[in-house]
Short mmCIF file of C-alpha atoms in Angstrom, two decimals:
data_model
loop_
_atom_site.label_atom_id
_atom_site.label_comp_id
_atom_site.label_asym_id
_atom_site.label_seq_id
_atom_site.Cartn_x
_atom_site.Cartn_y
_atom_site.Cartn_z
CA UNK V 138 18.80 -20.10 4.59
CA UNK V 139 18.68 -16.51 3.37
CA UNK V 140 16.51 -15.55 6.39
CA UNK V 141 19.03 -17.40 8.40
CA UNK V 142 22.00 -15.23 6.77
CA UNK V 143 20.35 -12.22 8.08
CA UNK V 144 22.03 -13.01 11.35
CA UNK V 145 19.65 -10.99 13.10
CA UNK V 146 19.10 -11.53 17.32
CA UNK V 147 15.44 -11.16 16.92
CA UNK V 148 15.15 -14.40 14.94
CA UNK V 149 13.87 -17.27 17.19
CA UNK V 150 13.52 -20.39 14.57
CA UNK V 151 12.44 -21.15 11.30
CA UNK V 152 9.50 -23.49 10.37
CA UNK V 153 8.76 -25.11 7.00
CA UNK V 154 5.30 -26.33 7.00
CA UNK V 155 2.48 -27.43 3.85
CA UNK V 156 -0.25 -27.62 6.01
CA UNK V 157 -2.14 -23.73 6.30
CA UNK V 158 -3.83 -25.33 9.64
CA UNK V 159 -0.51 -25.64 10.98
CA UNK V 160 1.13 -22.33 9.83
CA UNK V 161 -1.33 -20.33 11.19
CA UNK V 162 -1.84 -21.65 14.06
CA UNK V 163 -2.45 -19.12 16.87
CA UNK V 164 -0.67 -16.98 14.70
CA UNK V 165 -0.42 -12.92 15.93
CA UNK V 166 0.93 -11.55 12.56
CA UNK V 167 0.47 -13.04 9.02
CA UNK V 168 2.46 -11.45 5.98
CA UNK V 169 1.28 -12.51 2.40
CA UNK V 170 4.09 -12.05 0.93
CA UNK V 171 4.19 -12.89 -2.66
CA UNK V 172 1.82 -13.79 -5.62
CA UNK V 173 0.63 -17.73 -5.43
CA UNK V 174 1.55 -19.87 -8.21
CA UNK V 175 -1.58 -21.37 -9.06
CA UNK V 176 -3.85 -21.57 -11.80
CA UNK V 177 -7.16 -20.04 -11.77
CA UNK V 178 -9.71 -22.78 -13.60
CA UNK V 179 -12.15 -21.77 -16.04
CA UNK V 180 -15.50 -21.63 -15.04
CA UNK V 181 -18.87 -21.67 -16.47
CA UNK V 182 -20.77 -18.22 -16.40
CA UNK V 183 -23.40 -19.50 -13.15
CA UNK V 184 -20.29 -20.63 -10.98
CA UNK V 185 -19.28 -17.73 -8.31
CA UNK V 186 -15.89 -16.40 -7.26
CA UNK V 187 -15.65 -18.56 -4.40
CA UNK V 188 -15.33 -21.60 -6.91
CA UNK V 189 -11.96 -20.38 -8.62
CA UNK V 190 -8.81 -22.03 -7.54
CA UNK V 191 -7.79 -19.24 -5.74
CA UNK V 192 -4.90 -19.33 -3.32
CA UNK V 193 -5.75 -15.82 -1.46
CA UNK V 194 -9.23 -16.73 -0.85
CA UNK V 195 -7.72 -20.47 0.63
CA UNK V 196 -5.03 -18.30 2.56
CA UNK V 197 -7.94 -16.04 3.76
CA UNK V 198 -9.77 -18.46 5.22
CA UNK V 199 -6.71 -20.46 6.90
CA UNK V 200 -5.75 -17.42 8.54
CA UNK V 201 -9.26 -16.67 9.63
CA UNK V 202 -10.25 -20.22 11.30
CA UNK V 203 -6.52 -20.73 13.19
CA UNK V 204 -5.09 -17.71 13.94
CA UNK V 205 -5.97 -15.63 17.25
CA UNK V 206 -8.90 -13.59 16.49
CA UNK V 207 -6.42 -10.17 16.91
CA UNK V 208 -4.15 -11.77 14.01
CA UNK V 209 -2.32 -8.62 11.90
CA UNK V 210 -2.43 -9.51 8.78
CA UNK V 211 -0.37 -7.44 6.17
CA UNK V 212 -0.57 -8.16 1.97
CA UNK V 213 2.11 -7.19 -0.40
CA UNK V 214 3.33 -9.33 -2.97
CA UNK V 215 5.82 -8.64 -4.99
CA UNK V 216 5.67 -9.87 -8.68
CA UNK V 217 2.01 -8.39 -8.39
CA UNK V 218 2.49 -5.32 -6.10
CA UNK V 219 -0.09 -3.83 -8.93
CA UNK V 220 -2.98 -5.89 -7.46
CA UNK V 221 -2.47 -5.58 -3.40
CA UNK V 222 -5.61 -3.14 -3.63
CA UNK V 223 -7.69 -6.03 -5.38
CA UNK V 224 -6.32 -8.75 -3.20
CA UNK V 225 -6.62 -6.49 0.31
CA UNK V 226 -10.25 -6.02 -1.15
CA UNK V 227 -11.10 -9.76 -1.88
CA UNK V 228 -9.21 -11.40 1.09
CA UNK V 229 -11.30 -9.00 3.37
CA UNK V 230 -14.39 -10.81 1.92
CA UNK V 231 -13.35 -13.83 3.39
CA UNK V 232 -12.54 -12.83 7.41
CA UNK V 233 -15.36 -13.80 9.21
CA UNK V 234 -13.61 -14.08 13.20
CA UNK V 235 -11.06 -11.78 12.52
CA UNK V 236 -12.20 -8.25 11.73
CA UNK V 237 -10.69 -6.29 8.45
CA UNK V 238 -11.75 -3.19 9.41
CA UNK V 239 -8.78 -3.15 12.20
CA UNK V 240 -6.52 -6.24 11.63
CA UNK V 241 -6.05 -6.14 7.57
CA UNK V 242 -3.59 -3.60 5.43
CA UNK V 243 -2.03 -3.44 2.10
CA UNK V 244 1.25 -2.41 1.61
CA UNK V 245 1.46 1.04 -0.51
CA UNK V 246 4.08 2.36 1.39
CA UNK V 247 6.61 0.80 -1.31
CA UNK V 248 5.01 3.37 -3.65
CA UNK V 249 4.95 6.51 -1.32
CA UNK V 250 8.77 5.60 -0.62
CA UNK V 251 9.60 5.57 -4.46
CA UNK V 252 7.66 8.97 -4.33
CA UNK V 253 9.97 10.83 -1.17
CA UNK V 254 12.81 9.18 -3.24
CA UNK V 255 11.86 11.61 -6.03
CA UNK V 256 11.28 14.62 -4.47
CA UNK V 257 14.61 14.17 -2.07
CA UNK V 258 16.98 13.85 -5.15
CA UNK V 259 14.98 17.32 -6.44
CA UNK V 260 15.81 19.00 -3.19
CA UNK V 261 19.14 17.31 -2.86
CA UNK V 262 17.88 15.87 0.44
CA UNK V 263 17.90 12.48 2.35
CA UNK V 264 14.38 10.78 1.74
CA UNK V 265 14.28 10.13 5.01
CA UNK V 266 14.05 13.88 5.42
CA UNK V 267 10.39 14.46 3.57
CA UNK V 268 7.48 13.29 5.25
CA UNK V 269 4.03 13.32 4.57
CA UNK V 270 3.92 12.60 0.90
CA UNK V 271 0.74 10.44 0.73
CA UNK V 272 -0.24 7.89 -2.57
CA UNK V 273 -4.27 7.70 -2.27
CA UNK V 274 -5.92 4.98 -4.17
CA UNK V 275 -4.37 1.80 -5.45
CA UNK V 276 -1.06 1.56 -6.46
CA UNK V 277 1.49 3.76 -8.95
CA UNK V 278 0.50 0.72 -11.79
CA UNK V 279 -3.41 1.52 -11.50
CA UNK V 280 -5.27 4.61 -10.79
CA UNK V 281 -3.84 6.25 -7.89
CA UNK V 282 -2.84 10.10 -7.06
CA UNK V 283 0.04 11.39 -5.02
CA UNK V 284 -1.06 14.13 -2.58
CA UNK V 285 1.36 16.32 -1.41
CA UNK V 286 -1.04 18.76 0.37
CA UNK V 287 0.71 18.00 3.71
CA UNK V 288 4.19 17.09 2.78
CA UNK V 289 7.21 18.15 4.96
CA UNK V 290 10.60 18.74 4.57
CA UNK V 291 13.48 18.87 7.29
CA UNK V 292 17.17 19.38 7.46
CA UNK V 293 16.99 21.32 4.11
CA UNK V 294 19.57 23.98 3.78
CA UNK V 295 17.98 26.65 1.41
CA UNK V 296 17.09 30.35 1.58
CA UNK V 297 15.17 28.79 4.45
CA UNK V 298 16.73 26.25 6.65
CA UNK V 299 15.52 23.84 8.66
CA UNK V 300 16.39 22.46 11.60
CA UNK V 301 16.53 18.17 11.79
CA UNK V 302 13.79 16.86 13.01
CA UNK V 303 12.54 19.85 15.17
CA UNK V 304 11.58 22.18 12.18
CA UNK V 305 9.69 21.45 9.34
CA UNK V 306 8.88 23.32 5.85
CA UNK V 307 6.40 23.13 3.33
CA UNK V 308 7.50 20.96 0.07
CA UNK V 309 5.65 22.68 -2.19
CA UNK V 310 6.95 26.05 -1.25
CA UNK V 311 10.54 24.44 -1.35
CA UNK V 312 10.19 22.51 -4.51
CA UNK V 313 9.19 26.56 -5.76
CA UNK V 314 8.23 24.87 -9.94
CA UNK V 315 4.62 23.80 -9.99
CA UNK V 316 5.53 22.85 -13.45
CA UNK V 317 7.62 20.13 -12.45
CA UNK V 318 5.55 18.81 -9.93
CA UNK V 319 2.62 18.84 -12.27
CA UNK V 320 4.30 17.05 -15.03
CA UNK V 321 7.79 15.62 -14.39
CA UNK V 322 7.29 14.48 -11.15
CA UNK V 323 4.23 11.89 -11.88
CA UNK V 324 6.26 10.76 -14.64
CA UNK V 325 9.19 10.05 -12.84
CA UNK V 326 7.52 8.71 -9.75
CA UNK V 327 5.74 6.16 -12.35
CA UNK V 328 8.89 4.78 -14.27
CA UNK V 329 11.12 4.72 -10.88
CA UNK V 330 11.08 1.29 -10.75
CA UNK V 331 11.52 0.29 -14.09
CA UNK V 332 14.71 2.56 -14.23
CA UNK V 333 15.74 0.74 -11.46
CA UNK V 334 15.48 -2.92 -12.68
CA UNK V 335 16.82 -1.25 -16.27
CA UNK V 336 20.11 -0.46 -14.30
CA UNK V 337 20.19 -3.62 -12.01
CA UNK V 338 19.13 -6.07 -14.61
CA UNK V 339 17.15 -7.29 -12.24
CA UNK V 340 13.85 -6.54 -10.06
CA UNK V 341 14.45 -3.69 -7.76
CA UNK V 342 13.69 -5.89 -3.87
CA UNK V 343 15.56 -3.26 -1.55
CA UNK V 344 12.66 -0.87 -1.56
CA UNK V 345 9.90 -2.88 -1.40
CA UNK V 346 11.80 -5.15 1.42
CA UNK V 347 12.11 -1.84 3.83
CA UNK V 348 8.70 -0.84 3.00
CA UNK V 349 7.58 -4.06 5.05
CA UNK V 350 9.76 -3.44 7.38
CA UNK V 351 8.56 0.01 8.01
CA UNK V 352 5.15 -1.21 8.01
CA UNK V 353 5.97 -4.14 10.88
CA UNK V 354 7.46 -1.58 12.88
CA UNK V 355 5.04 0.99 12.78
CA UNK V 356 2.26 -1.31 13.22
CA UNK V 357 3.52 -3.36 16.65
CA UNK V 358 5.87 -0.74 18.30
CA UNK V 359 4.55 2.50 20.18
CA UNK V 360 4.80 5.66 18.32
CA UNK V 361 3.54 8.08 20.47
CA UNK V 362 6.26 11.37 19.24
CA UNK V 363 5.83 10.36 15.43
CA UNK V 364 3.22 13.03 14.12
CA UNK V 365 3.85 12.17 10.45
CA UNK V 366 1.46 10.48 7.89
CA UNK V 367 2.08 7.31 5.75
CA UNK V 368 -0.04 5.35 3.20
CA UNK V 369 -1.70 1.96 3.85
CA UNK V 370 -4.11 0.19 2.25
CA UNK V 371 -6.82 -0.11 4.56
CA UNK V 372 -10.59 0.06 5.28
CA UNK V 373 -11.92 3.29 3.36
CA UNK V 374 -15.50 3.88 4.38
CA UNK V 375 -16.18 6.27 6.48
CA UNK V 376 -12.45 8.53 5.94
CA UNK V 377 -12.16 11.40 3.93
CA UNK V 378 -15.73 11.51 2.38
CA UNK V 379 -15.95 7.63 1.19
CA UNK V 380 -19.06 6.18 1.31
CA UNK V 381 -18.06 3.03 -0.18
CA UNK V 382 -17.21 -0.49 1.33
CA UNK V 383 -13.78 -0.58 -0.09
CA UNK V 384 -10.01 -0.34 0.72
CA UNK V 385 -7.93 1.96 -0.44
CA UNK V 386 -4.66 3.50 0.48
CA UNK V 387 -5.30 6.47 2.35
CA UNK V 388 -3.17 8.56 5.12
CA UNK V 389 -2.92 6.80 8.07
CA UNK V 390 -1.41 7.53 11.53
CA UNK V 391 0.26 4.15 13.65
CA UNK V 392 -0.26 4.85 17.45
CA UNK V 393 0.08 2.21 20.12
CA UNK V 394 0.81 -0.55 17.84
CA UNK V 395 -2.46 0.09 16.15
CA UNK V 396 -3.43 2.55 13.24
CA UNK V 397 -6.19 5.51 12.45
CA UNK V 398 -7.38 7.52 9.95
CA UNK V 399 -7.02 11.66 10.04
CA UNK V 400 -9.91 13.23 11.38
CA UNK V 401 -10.79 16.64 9.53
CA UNK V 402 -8.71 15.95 6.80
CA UNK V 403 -9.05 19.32 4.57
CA UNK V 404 -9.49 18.26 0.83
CA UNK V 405 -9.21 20.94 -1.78
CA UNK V 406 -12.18 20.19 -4.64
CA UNK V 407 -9.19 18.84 -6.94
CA UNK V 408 -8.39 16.49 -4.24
CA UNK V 409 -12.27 15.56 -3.94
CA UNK V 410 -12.90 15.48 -7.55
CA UNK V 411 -9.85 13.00 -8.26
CA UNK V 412 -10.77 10.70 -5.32
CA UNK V 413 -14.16 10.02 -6.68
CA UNK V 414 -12.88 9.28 -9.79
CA UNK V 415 -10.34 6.41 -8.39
CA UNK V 416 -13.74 5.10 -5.84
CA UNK V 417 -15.44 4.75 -9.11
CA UNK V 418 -12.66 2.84 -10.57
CA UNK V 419 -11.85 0.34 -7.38
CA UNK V 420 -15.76 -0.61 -7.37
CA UNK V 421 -15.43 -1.46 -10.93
CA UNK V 422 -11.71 -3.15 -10.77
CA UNK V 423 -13.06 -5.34 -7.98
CA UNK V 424 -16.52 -5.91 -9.25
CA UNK V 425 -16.88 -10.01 -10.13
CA UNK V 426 -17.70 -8.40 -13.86
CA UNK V 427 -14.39 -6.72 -14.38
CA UNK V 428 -12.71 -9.97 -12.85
CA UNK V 429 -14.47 -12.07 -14.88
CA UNK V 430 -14.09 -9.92 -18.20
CA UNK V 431 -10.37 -9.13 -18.10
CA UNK V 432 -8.77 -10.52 -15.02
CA UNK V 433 -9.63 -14.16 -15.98
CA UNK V 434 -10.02 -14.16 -19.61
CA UNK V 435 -7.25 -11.64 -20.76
CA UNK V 436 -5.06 -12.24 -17.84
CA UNK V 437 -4.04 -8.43 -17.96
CA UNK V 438 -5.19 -5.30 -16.14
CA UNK V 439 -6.11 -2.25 -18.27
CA UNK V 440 -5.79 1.80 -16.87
CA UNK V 441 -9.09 3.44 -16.33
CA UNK V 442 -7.94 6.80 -14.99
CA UNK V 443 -4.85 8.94 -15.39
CA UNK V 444 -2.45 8.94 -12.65
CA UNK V 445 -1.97 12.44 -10.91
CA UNK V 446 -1.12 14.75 -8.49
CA UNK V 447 -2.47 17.46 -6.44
CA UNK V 448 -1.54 19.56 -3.64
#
C-alpha cells in the first residue's frame, strides 16, 4: 500500500510472493533491501559458513539460479547499513551465473550524502552543489575514510564565485580551516545520523531512501555529461593499488547504464597508507574467524581502525 501511495506513473503492478523461485524469476534488477529476520543456528566448530541459517546466502543463490544472467543486483539494508560491506562481500561468494565483478554493488552512497550534507551547511550551500566527496572503505559505522582530494563545489558565492553547474572550485580551498576538516568534520559526519533520529524520534529513512534512488538511476540511465564521482561498494581488486579479492566502496563513475573505476587515480601516501590499513581490516572483518568469534557469538561488531579523513 505505501508503494502504491507513491502514485508514481512508472509503477506497473505489485506482486506479493513467498516463493524466491518465483520472485526472481527472469528478474533484471534485484534490491536487498533490508536485514532478514532470521536466526543464525549455532554450529559446531567443523561445520562451514554455508551451514548457517543464513537468509543472504539463500537470497544469493535464488537470485543467481532464476534471474537473467545480466541481473543488477544492489544491497543496502537498512537496520544494518553497518554491514552492507560484509554482506556485498559474502553474497558475492555465492554468484556462480551471474558475475559480481559487474552486476553486484553496495550502497555507500547514503554515507557520502550524509558527508556533502556536512560540508554544504559549512559553506552555506545546497548539497546538491558539492560533488566529488568520496567515503572509501566500508561504511561511517566501521573503518572507512572520507577523501576529499577531488571534491567540487559550484554555485558558491564567496571571494570566488562560481558559476552553476559550468564552474567548479576546489572544497578544500573554499572550506579555507584544515582544522575543521581534520577534526570537526569526521566527527560530525559520524554522529549525523544519530542527531537526526535524536530530533525525529525516529530512524532517519529520507536519506537513505534517495540514496537508492540515486543509485537506480545512475546505474540504468545514460550519463554520458555527468563527470562527477560517487561511492559504491563494489569489486576492489585491481583499482587504486588493491591487490585483494574484496569489495569495498571506492570512487566510481556510472556511464551507459553501467559503472567503472578511475583510471590513474593520484593517491597522496596518506591516502595509500590509510587504505591499507582499512584492506587489512575488511580481510579480517570478513574472514570466517572474525565471523565466527564476534559476529556469531557476541552478536556485535567491534572498531578496528579510526575513522578519518584526508585530502
Amino acid at each position: 500500500m505505501e508503494i502504491q501511495d507513491l502514485a508514481s506513473p512508472h509503477l506497473r503492478s505489485i506482486k506479493v510472493v513467498q516463493d524466491p523461485a518465483e520472485a526472481f524469476k527472469d528478474c533484471d534488477f534485484a534490491i536487498i533491501l533490508d536485514d532478514l529476520d532470521e536466526d543464525i543456528d549455532e554450529k559446531n566448530e567443523d561445520e562451514d559458513l554455508e551451514k548457517y541459517k543464513n537468509p543472504y546466502i539463500n537470497l544469493a543463490k535464488a537470485i543467481d539460479q532464476n534471474a537473467k544472467q545480466n541481473c543488477k543486483i544492489l544491497i543496502s539494508p537498512f537496520n544494518s547499513r553497518n554491514e552492507t560491506y560484509a554482506l556485498v562481500n559474502l553474497v558475492s561468494k555465492y554468484l556462480k551465473r551471474i558475475n559480481p565483478k559487474k552486476y553486484l554493488i553496495g550502497n555507500s552512497m547514503c554515507d557520502e550524502m550524509i558527508a556533502k550534507a556536512i560540508v554544504a551547511h559549512r559553506l552555506r550551500i545546497n548539497p546538491a552543489y558539492v560533488s566529488n566527496v568520496i567515503v572509501m572503505g566500508q561504511n561511517l559505522s566501521d573503518s572507512f575514510y572520507v577523501d576529499l582530494t577531488y571534491a567540487r563545489v559550484t554555485d558558491f558565492d564567496g571571494a570566488v564565485w562560481a558559476k552553476t553547474g559550468t564552474h567548479w572550485l576546489n572544497l578544500i580551498s573554499m572550506v579555507a580551516d584544515k582544522q575543521w576538516i581534520n577534526k570537526d568534520f569526521i566527527s560530525l559526519v559520524i554522529d549525523r545520523e544519530n542527531s537526526v533520529s535524536e530530533m525525529l524520534r525516529r530512524k532517519s529513512i529520507l536519506v537513505f531512501a534517495q540514496s537508492i534512488v540515486k543509485l537506480i538511476n545512475l546505474w540504468n540511465l545514460p550519463h554520458e555529461k555527468d563527470t562527477s564521482l560517487y561511492s559504491a561498494i563494489v569489486y576492489a581488486k585491481g583499482n587504486y593499488g588493491i591487490k585483494e579479492d574484496i569489495f569495498l566502496s571506492i570512487p566510481v563513475k556510472f556511464e551507459k547504464e553501467s559503472y567503472f573505476c578511475i583510471k590513474n587515480f593520484k593517491m597522496s601516501d596518506q591516502t595509500e597508507s590509510v587504505l591499507e590499513e582499512i584492506i587489512a581490516d575488511t580481510k579480517t572483518r570478513i574472514s570466517k574467524k572474525f565471523i565466527d568469534d564476534y559476529y556469531v557469538k557476541n552478536g556485535h561488531d567491534v572498531k578496528l581502525v579510526t575513522p578519518k579523513v584526508v585530502y
